[in-house]
Every structure is written in structure tokens, then in C-alpha cells.
Amino acid sequence: MAFKSKIKWVALFVLTLSLASLVAHLSMTKFSSMNLVQYSAKEALSHDFPNSGSPLKTRRNKRLWGAVRSLESLQPHANPRSSYPVPDENTNGFIYAKIFGGFEKIRSSICDLVTISRLLNATLVIPEIQQSTRSKGVSYKFKSFSYLYDEEQFIMLLKNDVNIVKSLPEYLKAARRRSEFPTFKPKNSASPNFYVKEVLPNLRKAKVVGLIVTGGGCLKSILPPSMSEFQRLRCRVAFHALQFRPEIQILGLRMVERLRASGQPFLAYHPGLVRDTLAYHGCAELFQDVHTELIQYRRAQLIKQGIINDELSVDSHSRRENGSCPLMPEEVGLLLRAMGYPSKTIIYLAGSKTFGGQRLLIPLRALFGNLVDRTTLCSKTELSDLVGPEAPLPADIFRLPLPKREQQLIDQWKKAGPRPRPLPPPPDRPIYQHEKEGWYAWILEKDKEPDPSPMEHRMQAHRLIWDALDYIVSVEADALFPGFNNDGSGWPDFSGLVIGQRLYERASSRTYRPDRKTIAALFNITRDEMYHPKRDWMLSVKEHLNRSLSEDGFFRQSLLSKPNSFLSHPLPECSCRIPSVETTKQIKGKDGRIVFGGEEECPKWMELARAEGARNDDMESAEDDNDTVEQLEPDAVDATSSLTSLIDHDEEWDPND
């Protein structure tokens, strides 16, 4: 009896102790949750670079951040070179256009529309960006074009090239609503002859013509040499007239200032993981689970639409080895570390949406802790101010299907067919709201992708603004590494547009142009010969990436990018060359056109300005020569001390040598 009473007291004591422990843990959770602080990129960078407020100029490793000397003589020059009359007020008529697609397709299409208007001597009505119309739920403060770009600057800066108006005259608007004017849907490879022979007669007759642009452009990229002035007009539109509205421009430059506040250079990286391009090239097997199914579903749609003339199921790994699939984030991280970038390097992640989500970025974040994006550099208030006041959307409330009445079940049983028959299957388990993750939840319940919801339409419009911010930061970055460009799909890509503007503004800027086929072969070497010394592999990576910075990458970019998008490689039409001591060898492509070395000589005033800037650069480089080797991280000193003599051989792979 006494033994049983002792057991009761012990059990009571254990129960009391457990209850006290539970109360203590709940209290700790309650009070600790009040002190949670949101991650701040500014505080993280100041922690890694404590001397950011020092007035001393931070010295850079020229092998990682220096300019490419062989391209320094190239200067931007998109001004007309020959007789270029101002547009006549009496034009052949009006051209209005609707542009479908994302940021890169919009930007490329607007440049083509201005060029076509000049070609046909037409007045261009400000194009309508369908992804930012009021029907998408955007703010009432903006029209479709002004949601992204500055209308007044666009009209003013192109007044000597094309007549541009904000809308059709009142007496023509009603006829447009009744669809009385001819409308064309040109391909992105349409030739000038198509517009002269097909569109121009209709324009002269009806005085108004509509264009529907869906393929990221409406004029072929490479034009005859006699039309070089039209190519330079494309450059003036893309790199001068297409300015983002002031709110976007100010915040984008503010983000650049915050990235450089620590005194350190930063690298911009765009993964290029977009569902459409992944489906186009058949890269589904590089992903897992639901993302593979989503890519395959989109690929089936592209095949049905006639965009792809290929099988649905293809070997993604062979496509990757051919360079048709993107470099995954972990591969980019390894390449940058092999190149010599330390783990504290500031990397800006561009791209409004990365297919595959944050899970794909975990290995890259492990290699580079200072991986930031717009959400860590900007506050929620700053981002919400850009989109303006928006009407609230109805909540997407999940409702379980109504249960069937007993009489309905009996009727179904009677209509099920002749006996004998098996018992009916158990009812499907309902899918609850918490089991639906993101925009791809439909794949759990249906075989057909539903139409976008109002919220999804609004998010598509918001992505235009996020891409604009990323574009500003990527153009201003000290180095750029594209994850997926020159994909051969024929559509303009974000990285290609950034590379083109960096090439135009400063051709010597550090812009990597990796060959994905070569990179895939290098990674296959690590799998096949994993026990060989790392030195050979690292030197091969450095050699390839350094060559991609200079004339080799320049030449390859011209052959692959320019046939699909002129803005990705606007040279030699939109540049000039300052005479230098070294003679420049001309390089011609397969079609006989000069892709490098065929630039005209720059005007004298540009040579004087260039000489003044060169003196300042020489003074800075003299200071940097005293400290060309970047200080190693404390945790990497022991691991690299034995390889110091080997790493010194990197000098022979410097692109400036």
C-alpha cells in the first residue's frame, strides 16, 4: 500500500514538472517573438565590412573587378552620322500598338515600333503595355505606358526622330473602338520590305494602322548596312529615350548607393530561370517534383501552339551538356569561388521571379552570405509606394465542396450499371487551403492550368517594376554574371538587354559571357576525375571566364545574340573607337559582316574627354598597384597557404595580358 502511494506521488511530481516546463517554454516563446528583428542587408554588410564609414578609398583586386583594357577604346556614339532630316508634320498616318509580354519583350518592342514609325513616316501613338493596363488592377494613377516609363521624356527626346502623340485624335477614337482600322500581327523577324509593301499602303489608305506585338519585337534584328541610321535610332530609344518614371529611377539609384555604402564593389547575377524558356529547351529533368510537371505542361502548350517542333519528353541532361539549359545557382557559386571571389562578396540577385523558388538558391547563399535582392535593400513602404494606391481585391476564400444528400448517393448507385459491380471507391480526401502552396496549387486538383486570378494579374504588373529596379542595379554593377542568355529561343532575355546596355555605355565593364557548353564539360570533369588536383580545374575555369570578358566573349556574343536581339549587341553601329597605339584587328562573322574592329573613329571632343578621364584612372591605378592582392579571409588562410604558389599562376590568364 505504501509502495503504491509513493508511485502516485512520483507521478504527480513528474506531471507538475512537465506542466511547469510547458508554461516556461510558452512564456519564452511569447516574449522572444516580440524581439524578432527583420533581416537588414545594410546592417549585415556593415557587420562584414566594419570600416565602411572610413574616408579611405577601398582598394579593389583588379583581377576580379578591373576593366578590360582591350575594349576601353570603344565609346558610345549613337548620333546620326549622315543626312538625317527632322520628321515632317504631315505624316502618312497613325500607328497604334498593343504590346504583350514581360519586361524584356516590352523594352525591345518599343524600340522596334519607333524604328518602324520612322521607316513609314508615321506618327506613333504611345504604345499600350497590356500587362499594366487598368484591367490588371493597377493603380488609377498610371496609364499603361506611364506605369513603367516617363512619357514626357520619351516624346521630348525623340522629337527629332519620330512624331509621337499620347493618343489618337478624338475623331478617330470611335472608329478604333468599332475595329474599322486594319490590324497586323507581325513576327519578330519581319523585314522592312514587309512594312513597305504590306503595311504602308494600308496606312496611306486608312490613315490609321494597328499592330499587335507578342514575340518581343516586330522588326528583324540585323538590317542591311544601308539602314545603319535605323539601328542607331534603336540605340537612342533603348539607351536614352526609354527612361523609367522618376520614382523607379530614384529608388533604383538609391539601391545602388546602399550596395556601395560599404565601400566594396558588387556583382549582379540574374539566374534566368523562367518557365517559358525552360520549357522551350526541355530542361524539366533538372528540377524536382511539381516544377518538372509545370515545365512539361508548359512545353506541351508550346508544342500545341506550333512554337516548338519537337517531342514532349527529351533528355534534359544532354540538353544541358549542349549548353541549352541554364547554369544552376550552385554552379554559378562554384564558378565565382574558383574565379577567386571571396565568400564576403556582395552579390545582387536580379530577376522578379526565379522559377524553382528560394530552395534553388540555398547552395549559393551558403557560398556567398551577402546575397541580397530588392526585398532586403528596400523597405516594404518604398516598394508599395512604387505601385501606388490600388483597390482591394476580394479574398480568395477556399470552400469545401457541398456534401451530397443521401438521395443523390442512392441515385448514383442505381445508375452505376448492371450488377455484379464492385463497391464504389472511397471518397477523395479534400485538399485543404494550407496544402496549396503558391500559384501552382492547381496541379494538385486539375489537369488544366486555370486562368490567372485578379491577384496574379496584378502581380504580373508589379513584376514589371521589380524588373525595372533590377535592370538599373544590374547596369550599374561592377561586374555582371548572367545565368541564362543567348538561349536561342528568339525571344529577348533580361541578361541580354543588360549586357547590351553595359556594352554600349562602357564596353570595358566587367561582363562575363560564359559558354554554357564549355562550363558543362568542366563540371563533368569534376565528376569523372574527382580525385585529380583541383588546380587544373580552377585554372581552366579562370581561363574560360577571363576569355569571355575580352574579344573572345565579345565575338561569341555577337554571333549568338545579335541575330535574335540587336539591343543585346548594338556594336559596331552604335559605337566609335578612339585611336590607340595598338592596332585593332577586324573580325568578321560567317555572313561577312564586321562584328569587331569596324567602328568609326570618334569625334575629337570625345578623344579629349577620354584623355582627361584616362589621367584620373592612371592616378588611381598607381595607388592600386601597391596592393593588388586582396586580403584573404581568416578561415581561408590555412586552406590556401599551401596553394599560394599555384594560384600565382592566375596572372597568365588575366584578360588584360
XYZ file of C-alpha atoms in Angstrom:
657
model
C 0.000 0.000 0.000
C 2.824 2.367 0.886
C 4.567 1.462 -2.382
C 1.501 2.428 -4.446
C 1.195 5.772 -2.638
C 4.867 6.556 -3.437
C 4.264 5.857 -7.121
C 1.299 8.242 -7.077
C 3.439 10.993 -5.528
C 6.213 10.444 -8.092
C 3.721 10.561 -10.964
C 2.195 13.746 -9.553
C 5.647 15.314 -9.240
C 6.553 14.433 -12.846
C 3.233 15.789 -14.093
C 3.740 19.055 -12.190
C 7.288 19.380 -13.501
C 6.124 18.818 -17.085
C 3.389 21.417 -16.698
C 5.861 23.957 -15.300
C 8.265 23.273 -18.184
C 5.476 23.762 -20.723
C 4.449 27.098 -19.162
C 8.076 28.262 -19.149
C 8.569 27.414 -22.816
C 5.354 29.157 -23.841
C 6.388 32.270 -21.933
C 9.816 32.284 -23.549
C 8.248 31.941 -26.981
C 5.847 34.798 -26.329
C 8.493 37.256 -25.135
C 11.160 36.240 -27.668
C 8.778 36.691 -30.609
C 8.341 40.328 -29.630
C 12.063 40.975 -30.096
C 12.407 39.429 -33.567
C 14.168 41.818 -35.946
C 13.727 41.665 -39.687
C 16.872 40.955 -41.694
C 18.509 44.122 -42.940
C 21.049 43.964 -45.755
C 22.531 47.282 -44.660
C 23.287 46.003 -41.148
C 24.639 42.708 -42.480
C 27.014 44.467 -44.883
C 28.188 46.867 -42.192
C 28.946 43.843 -39.992
C 31.054 42.184 -42.705
C 32.774 45.453 -43.660
C 33.154 47.399 -40.397
C 35.337 50.107 -41.993
C 32.645 51.104 -44.481
C 32.420 54.579 -42.984
C 36.141 55.213 -43.384
C 37.039 58.059 -45.742
C 39.857 55.990 -47.247
C 39.124 54.624 -50.692
C 38.705 50.851 -50.757
C 41.310 49.188 -52.966
C 39.982 46.640 -55.389
C 41.511 43.499 -56.743
C 41.931 44.416 -60.403
C 41.838 40.765 -61.448
C 38.300 40.494 -60.121
C 36.910 43.983 -60.632
C 39.198 45.753 -63.123
C 38.124 46.955 -66.561
C 39.004 45.052 -69.735
C 41.704 47.194 -71.346
C 41.327 45.819 -74.862
C 37.783 47.243 -75.011
C 38.465 50.630 -73.409
C 38.796 52.409 -76.759
C 35.113 51.699 -77.588
C 32.838 54.632 -76.776
C 29.038 55.108 -77.078
C 28.099 57.080 -80.166
C 24.511 56.711 -81.418
C 24.146 60.151 -83.002
C 23.217 60.304 -86.701
C 26.277 60.214 -88.964
C 24.770 61.310 -92.285
C 21.903 63.402 -93.601
C 19.081 62.858 -91.128
C 16.046 65.120 -91.675
C 13.620 66.024 -88.921
C 10.257 64.217 -89.323
C 7.616 66.065 -91.282
C 4.419 67.109 -89.539
C 2.367 65.790 -92.452
C 2.853 62.064 -91.958
C 1.258 59.103 -93.698
C -0.964 58.376 -90.701
C -1.021 56.994 -87.173
C 0.339 53.710 -85.814
C -1.050 52.408 -82.534
C 0.221 49.207 -80.929
C -0.546 46.736 -78.179
C 2.459 45.018 -76.611
C 2.119 41.670 -74.855
C 4.811 40.083 -72.730
C 7.155 40.796 -69.858
C 9.748 43.485 -69.224
C 12.308 42.429 -71.829
C 9.715 41.934 -74.583
C 8.184 45.340 -73.862
C 11.507 47.163 -73.999
C 12.585 45.522 -77.242
C 9.186 46.008 -78.891
C 9.042 49.741 -78.168
C 12.387 50.250 -79.922
C 11.119 48.386 -82.980
C 7.894 50.398 -83.084
C 9.773 53.710 -83.107
C 12.042 52.438 -85.894
C 9.050 51.296 -87.973
C 7.327 54.660 -87.493
C 10.421 56.402 -88.829
C 10.599 53.964 -91.737
C 6.943 54.553 -92.738
C 6.939 58.296 -91.924
C 4.088 57.683 -89.474
C 3.005 59.274 -86.200
C 3.388 56.825 -83.340
C 0.738 56.678 -80.637
C 2.255 55.850 -77.238
C 2.187 52.013 -77.164
C -0.166 50.225 -74.800
C 1.548 47.819 -72.400
C -1.082 45.149 -71.884
C 0.495 43.783 -68.720
C -0.006 47.128 -66.964
C -3.462 48.197 -68.147
C -6.191 49.161 -65.698
C -7.885 45.814 -66.280
C -4.953 44.196 -64.446
C -5.919 46.012 -61.268
C -3.031 48.500 -61.198
C -3.237 51.915 -59.612
C -5.517 54.557 -61.115
C -2.545 56.969 -61.075
C -0.902 55.370 -64.114
C -1.749 54.567 -67.701
C -0.230 51.510 -69.302
C 2.973 53.145 -70.646
C 3.483 55.555 -67.749
C 3.269 52.663 -65.288
C 6.864 51.892 -66.262
C 8.339 54.700 -68.378
C 8.370 58.501 -68.454
C 6.049 59.596 -71.276
C 7.182 63.220 -71.412
C 10.874 62.318 -71.675
C 10.101 59.685 -74.291
C 8.298 62.195 -76.532
C 10.794 65.022 -75.997
C 13.988 63.017 -76.595
C 12.650 61.544 -79.843
C 11.142 64.723 -81.285
C 13.880 64.878 -83.951
C 13.304 61.257 -84.940
C 9.589 60.472 -84.874
C 6.314 62.299 -84.265
C 4.786 60.812 -81.103
C 1.393 61.559 -79.565
C -0.224 60.269 -76.387
C -3.466 59.152 -78.037
C -5.371 59.163 -81.300
C -7.343 62.301 -82.194
C -10.901 62.327 -80.912
C -12.455 61.891 -84.354
C -10.568 58.592 -84.807
C -11.157 57.016 -81.396
C -14.708 55.911 -82.111
C -13.673 54.218 -85.349
C -10.957 52.339 -83.495
C -13.451 51.099 -80.920
C -15.518 49.747 -83.797
C -12.390 47.996 -85.190
C -12.626 49.800 -88.509
C -8.866 50.120 -88.992
C -6.626 47.358 -90.393
C -4.613 45.466 -87.788
C -1.433 43.458 -88.287
C 0.306 40.918 -86.062
C 3.912 40.951 -87.333
C 6.555 38.407 -86.380
C 9.679 39.440 -84.525
C 11.638 38.612 -87.700
C 9.551 40.842 -90.006
C 11.655 42.582 -92.635
C 11.475 46.264 -93.670
C 10.029 45.122 -97.010
C 7.004 43.697 -95.188
C 6.157 47.124 -93.779
C 6.858 48.984 -97.010
C 4.823 46.622 -99.207
C 2.082 45.407 -96.841
C 1.567 47.963 -94.076
C 2.362 51.258 -95.809
C -0.406 51.007 -98.493
C -2.985 50.303 -95.780
C -1.619 53.169 -93.697
C -1.946 55.649 -96.556
C -5.462 54.457 -97.316
C -6.941 54.182 -93.798
C -4.667 56.769 -92.103
C -4.567 54.510 -89.029
C -2.982 51.071 -88.617
C -2.830 48.847 -85.536
C -0.001 46.483 -84.621
C -0.241 43.634 -82.106
C 3.248 42.697 -80.870
C 3.603 39.412 -78.988
C 7.039 37.971 -79.801
C 9.251 40.545 -78.117
C 9.692 42.596 -81.289
C 8.269 43.349 -84.703
C 11.374 44.012 -86.821
C 14.306 41.771 -87.656
C 17.440 42.365 -85.630
C 20.073 42.625 -88.356
C 19.338 45.238 -91.021
C 21.284 45.981 -94.222
C 24.307 48.329 -93.918
C 22.319 50.999 -95.754
C 19.921 51.120 -92.773
C 22.571 51.811 -90.108
C 20.769 55.016 -89.122
C 17.719 52.960 -88.155
C 19.956 50.778 -85.950
C 21.319 53.882 -84.264
C 17.740 55.045 -83.755
C 17.102 51.800 -81.870
C 20.032 52.657 -79.599
C 18.780 56.185 -78.956
C 15.394 54.789 -77.977
C 16.687 51.992 -75.721
C 19.593 53.759 -74.021
C 18.402 57.371 -73.906
C 14.686 57.911 -74.533
C 13.281 54.918 -72.600
C 13.763 56.311 -69.125
C 11.894 54.844 -66.191
C 9.468 57.106 -64.395
C 11.227 59.207 -61.725
C 10.033 57.166 -58.725
C 11.538 53.964 -60.157
C 14.736 55.703 -61.246
C 15.295 57.311 -57.835
C 14.759 54.095 -55.870
C 16.950 52.102 -58.266
C 19.864 54.526 -57.848
C 19.259 54.534 -54.102
C 19.637 50.744 -54.102
C 22.976 51.114 -55.903
C 24.121 53.602 -53.264
C 23.176 51.187 -50.477
C 25.113 48.382 -52.149
C 28.199 50.592 -52.383
C 27.798 52.157 -48.945
C 30.221 49.591 -47.516
C 32.923 50.763 -49.914
C 33.004 47.376 -51.617
C 32.207 46.551 -55.268
C 29.273 44.280 -56.008
C 28.374 41.709 -58.652
C 24.937 41.347 -60.241
C 23.656 37.858 -61.053
C 20.495 37.043 -62.996
C 19.594 33.317 -62.869
C 17.402 33.465 -65.973
C 15.221 30.649 -64.629
C 11.997 31.412 -66.500
C 9.322 28.775 -67.050
C 8.796 29.520 -70.755
C 12.465 29.278 -71.726
C 12.978 26.170 -69.589
C 10.014 24.542 -71.336
C 11.236 25.670 -74.747
C 14.596 23.928 -74.277
C 13.288 20.872 -72.407
C 15.100 21.390 -69.097
C 12.390 19.805 -66.917
C 14.561 16.978 -65.527
C 16.941 19.478 -63.907
C 14.173 20.267 -61.413
C 12.161 18.159 -58.999
C 8.620 17.320 -58.069
C 5.940 19.781 -59.103
C 8.305 22.052 -61.036
C 9.084 19.281 -63.512
C 5.365 18.783 -64.141
C 4.837 22.525 -64.588
C 7.624 22.775 -67.158
C 6.292 19.769 -69.064
C 2.766 21.194 -69.067
C 4.046 24.468 -70.497
C 6.142 22.600 -73.081
C 3.036 20.723 -74.222
C 1.279 24.068 -74.700
C 4.168 25.438 -76.781
C 4.107 22.318 -78.968
C 0.348 22.668 -79.456
C 0.764 26.332 -80.443
C 3.406 25.407 -83.017
C 6.179 27.337 -81.272
C 8.163 24.117 -80.669
C 8.593 21.441 -83.322
C 9.983 18.752 -81.056
C 8.965 15.901 -78.782
C 7.447 16.479 -75.391
C 9.881 14.312 -73.426
C 13.562 14.966 -74.112
C 16.801 14.204 -72.311
C 17.387 17.303 -70.210
C 20.912 16.268 -69.246
C 22.019 16.048 -72.881
C 20.415 19.459 -73.464
C 22.410 20.779 -70.538
C 25.650 19.423 -71.996
C 24.826 21.185 -75.271
C 24.500 24.483 -73.427
C 20.736 24.744 -73.946
C 19.879 24.776 -70.237
C 20.755 27.436 -67.650
C 23.604 27.378 -65.206
C 22.100 26.464 -61.854
C 22.784 28.790 -58.889
C 25.103 26.319 -57.141
C 27.168 26.024 -60.336
C 27.472 29.792 -60.577
C 28.595 29.908 -56.948
C 31.342 27.368 -57.594
C 32.498 29.230 -60.701
C 32.745 32.522 -58.825
C 34.697 30.912 -55.975
C 37.023 29.247 -58.465
C 37.497 32.633 -60.101
C 38.716 33.976 -56.773
C 35.730 35.889 -55.385
C 35.731 35.605 -51.566
C 32.685 34.457 -49.651
C 32.009 38.013 -48.431
C 31.500 39.279 -51.978
C 28.294 41.296 -52.318
C 26.062 39.671 -54.942
C 22.815 41.264 -56.076
C 20.213 38.732 -57.188
C 18.244 40.167 -60.111
C 15.010 38.806 -61.517
C 11.462 39.480 -60.354
C 10.759 35.745 -60.193
C 13.038 32.708 -60.047
C 11.358 29.509 -61.174
C 12.020 26.878 -58.543
C 11.820 29.268 -55.616
C 14.241 30.013 -52.837
C 15.149 26.341 -52.477
C 17.365 26.568 -55.553
C 19.254 29.498 -54.052
C 20.228 27.769 -50.800
C 23.619 26.468 -52.095
C 24.505 29.899 -53.496
C 23.632 31.564 -50.184
C 25.858 29.036 -48.407
C 28.795 30.043 -50.630
C 28.108 33.793 -50.538
C 26.485 35.102 -47.396
C 25.985 38.605 -48.790
C 23.443 37.577 -51.418
C 20.852 40.364 -51.446
C 17.887 41.400 -53.572
C 15.399 44.247 -53.700
C 13.409 42.933 -50.706
C 16.451 43.151 -48.430
C 17.637 46.521 -49.742
C 14.266 48.279 -49.726
C 11.559 48.592 -47.120
C 8.015 47.451 -47.768
C 6.895 51.073 -47.778
C 9.368 52.014 -50.505
C 8.203 49.164 -52.711
C 4.498 49.760 -52.084
C 4.879 53.461 -52.923
C 6.055 52.499 -56.409
C 2.886 50.601 -57.273
C 0.639 53.387 -55.969
C -2.786 53.089 -54.332
C -4.687 50.010 -55.505
C -8.238 48.890 -54.904
C -8.526 45.883 -52.578
C -9.225 42.568 -54.255
C -11.741 40.044 -52.923
C -10.174 37.414 -50.720
C -9.629 34.007 -52.273
C -11.603 32.022 -49.714
C -11.333 28.273 -50.026
C -14.645 26.478 -49.731
C -15.076 22.739 -49.405
C -17.484 21.177 -51.906
C -21.025 20.746 -50.594
C -21.706 17.230 -49.280
C -24.100 15.166 -51.368
C -27.509 14.263 -49.952
C -28.345 10.659 -49.216
C -30.901 10.507 -52.024
C -28.229 11.695 -54.511
C -25.904 8.907 -53.415
C -28.689 6.330 -53.843
C -29.500 7.620 -57.322
C -25.851 7.447 -58.350
C -25.678 3.874 -57.099
C -28.727 2.871 -59.123
C -27.323 4.456 -62.289
C -23.880 2.902 -61.867
C -24.616 -0.006 -64.257
C -25.667 -3.662 -64.131
C -24.684 -5.920 -61.259
C -22.408 -7.523 -60.198
C -20.207 -4.494 -59.702
C -17.519 -3.644 -57.169
C -18.067 -1.379 -54.256
C -17.662 2.308 -55.063
C -14.214 3.781 -54.298
C -13.847 5.742 -51.091
C -14.489 9.464 -51.439
C -11.492 11.654 -52.296
C -9.863 13.360 -49.375
C -10.466 17.125 -49.622
C -7.402 19.272 -50.255
C -7.247 21.960 -47.595
C -6.050 25.523 -48.071
C -2.814 25.040 -46.130
C -1.827 22.280 -48.554
C -1.991 24.643 -51.510
C 1.398 26.292 -51.954
C 1.650 29.284 -54.263
C 0.435 29.779 -57.797
C 0.942 26.125 -58.812
C -1.672 24.687 -56.444
C -3.911 23.869 -59.385
C -1.717 20.926 -60.365
C -2.897 19.030 -57.255
C -6.529 19.068 -58.394
C -6.708 19.598 -62.158
C -5.058 18.633 -65.413
C -5.587 22.055 -66.970
C -3.990 25.268 -65.767
C -6.671 27.769 -64.738
C -6.821 31.322 -65.981
C -4.841 33.825 -63.886
C -6.733 35.269 -60.952
C -7.066 39.054 -60.453
C -4.267 38.921 -57.897
C -1.991 37.109 -60.344
C -2.718 39.749 -62.996
C -1.769 42.432 -60.511
C 1.428 40.611 -59.540
C 2.410 40.382 -63.224
C 2.165 44.166 -63.434
C 4.214 44.543 -60.249
C 6.950 42.359 -61.734
C 7.488 44.971 -64.425
C 8.508 47.429 -61.717
C 10.695 44.896 -59.911
C 12.441 44.069 -63.201
C 12.992 47.780 -63.801
C 14.720 48.121 -60.416
C 16.854 45.065 -61.126
C 17.717 46.468 -64.548
C 19.037 49.713 -63.061
C 21.147 47.886 -60.483
C 22.491 45.345 -62.992
C 23.579 48.043 -65.462
C 25.392 49.922 -62.680
C 27.015 46.801 -61.145
C 30.809 46.486 -61.010
C 30.543 43.003 -62.540
C 27.753 41.011 -64.170
C 27.302 37.245 -64.414
C 24.335 36.002 -66.499
C 22.889 32.597 -65.690
C 20.966 32.111 -68.928
C 21.373 34.298 -72.023
C 21.896 33.552 -75.715
C 19.412 30.719 -75.276
C 18.487 30.637 -78.970
C 14.726 30.825 -78.403
C 14.447 34.008 -80.464
C 12.931 35.946 -77.553
C 14.814 38.845 -75.944
C 16.108 37.993 -72.479
C 16.792 40.176 -69.459
C 20.518 39.422 -69.237
C 20.983 40.106 -72.942
C 19.442 43.583 -72.631
C 21.621 44.389 -69.615
C 24.752 43.145 -71.393
C 23.861 45.287 -74.413
C 23.448 48.472 -72.390
C 26.654 47.851 -70.435
C 28.443 47.224 -73.741
C 27.071 50.469 -75.151
C 27.737 52.696 -72.149
C 31.109 51.212 -71.181
C 32.347 48.329 -73.281
C 35.259 47.668 -70.911
C 32.986 46.974 -67.921
C 33.458 43.555 -66.375
C 30.713 41.492 -68.004
C 31.100 37.719 -68.074
C 29.790 35.892 -71.142
C 30.242 32.212 -70.239
C 29.807 29.417 -72.770
C 27.405 27.033 -71.025
C 28.549 24.094 -73.159
C 32.155 24.582 -72.033
C 31.069 25.062 -68.414
C 29.032 21.820 -68.513
C 32.104 19.969 -69.804
C 34.181 21.422 -66.962
C 31.691 20.257 -64.365
C 31.620 16.802 -65.965
C 35.392 16.674 -65.459
C 34.920 17.125 -61.717
C 32.584 14.121 -61.664
C 34.724 11.881 -63.852
C 38.083 12.797 -62.357
C 37.175 13.930 -58.887
C 40.465 12.749 -57.323
C 42.699 14.821 -59.600
C 44.253 18.011 -58.209
C 41.910 20.982 -58.115
C 44.486 23.325 -59.604
C 43.932 22.184 -63.193
C 40.174 22.594 -62.965
C 40.330 26.025 -61.323
C 42.813 27.298 -63.887
C 40.577 26.032 -66.696
C 37.601 27.898 -65.197
C 39.616 31.092 -64.815
C 40.956 30.838 -68.334
C 37.477 30.423 -69.813
C 35.840 33.196 -67.774
C 38.674 35.639 -68.436
C 38.448 34.943 -72.150
C 34.701 35.530 -72.004
C 35.422 39.057 -70.766
C 37.570 40.039 -73.736
C 37.410 39.764 -77.537
C 36.606 36.030 -77.496
C 33.431 36.537 -75.475
C 32.694 39.709 -77.419
C 32.877 37.841 -80.738
C 30.750 34.940 -79.482
C 28.131 37.342 -78.098
C 27.839 38.984 -81.490
C 27.341 35.676 -83.317
C 24.750 34.291 -80.888
C 22.859 37.297 -79.534
C 22.718 39.857 -82.299
C 20.688 37.751 -84.792
C 17.940 37.478 -82.154
C 18.169 40.866 -80.443
C 20.056 43.880 -81.743
C 19.931 45.549 -78.324
C 21.981 42.720 -76.794
C 24.942 43.639 -79.034
C 24.493 47.138 -80.545
C 28.003 47.298 -81.985
C 29.587 48.462 -84.275
C 26.626 50.611 -85.414
C 26.209 52.466 -82.086
C 29.837 52.952 -81.097
C 33.044 54.606 -82.182
C 36.670 53.861 -81.450
C 39.246 56.246 -80.011
C 42.578 55.759 -81.814
C 45.121 53.906 -79.703
C 48.714 52.765 -80.081
C 47.621 49.152 -80.553
C 46.116 48.328 -83.925
C 42.683 46.714 -83.781
C 42.180 43.641 -85.931
C 38.847 43.386 -87.684
C 36.809 40.240 -87.021
C 34.092 39.179 -89.436
C 31.204 36.802 -88.882
C 30.081 33.943 -91.086
C 27.817 36.239 -93.103
C 30.684 38.616 -93.855
C 29.559 41.429 -91.556
C 32.167 43.036 -89.298
C 31.474 42.251 -85.663
C 34.590 43.776 -84.093
C 37.054 46.416 -85.232
C 34.783 48.053 -87.798
C 33.824 51.051 -85.686
C 34.264 54.577 -86.981
C 36.726 56.965 -85.398
C 35.274 59.032 -82.559
C 34.867 62.821 -82.857
C 37.695 64.990 -81.493
C 35.691 66.186 -78.492
C 35.264 62.596 -77.335
C 39.009 61.977 -77.608
C 39.737 64.980 -75.384
C 37.224 63.835 -72.769
C 38.663 60.315 -72.911
C 42.212 61.627 -72.375
C 41.088 63.600 -69.317
C 39.447 60.508 -67.825
C 42.491 58.366 -68.589
C 44.713 60.661 -66.494
C 42.454 60.219 -63.484
C 42.350 56.434 -63.962
C 46.156 56.254 -64.150
C 46.455 58.078 -60.833
C 44.018 55.624 -59.203
C 45.704 52.573 -60.714
C 49.075 53.726 -59.421
C 47.653 53.612 -55.898
C 46.082 50.206 -56.509
C 49.364 48.710 -57.761
C 50.700 48.843 -54.212
C 48.078 46.362 -53.105
C 46.958 44.111 -55.957
C 46.393 41.036 -53.844
C 43.167 41.057 -51.848
C 43.407 40.093 -48.196
C 42.258 36.516 -47.625
C 39.534 35.657 -45.181
C 40.672 34.354 -41.776
C 39.003 30.989 -42.300
C 40.640 30.546 -45.682
C 44.264 31.335 -44.778
C 45.188 27.843 -43.636
C 43.386 26.152 -46.505
C 45.087 28.243 -49.194
C 48.591 28.715 -47.821
C 49.838 25.536 -49.473
C 48.416 26.592 -52.857
C 49.761 30.153 -52.884
C 52.467 29.400 -55.417
C 49.960 27.688 -57.698
C 47.371 30.447 -57.533
C 50.065 32.963 -58.534
C 49.882 31.426 -61.996
C 46.480 33.118 -62.414
C 48.295 36.146 -63.758
C 48.825 34.451 -67.101
C 45.049 34.171 -67.528
C 44.339 37.849 -66.898
C 42.222 39.162 -69.826
C 44.301 42.333 -69.866
C 47.533 40.418 -70.599
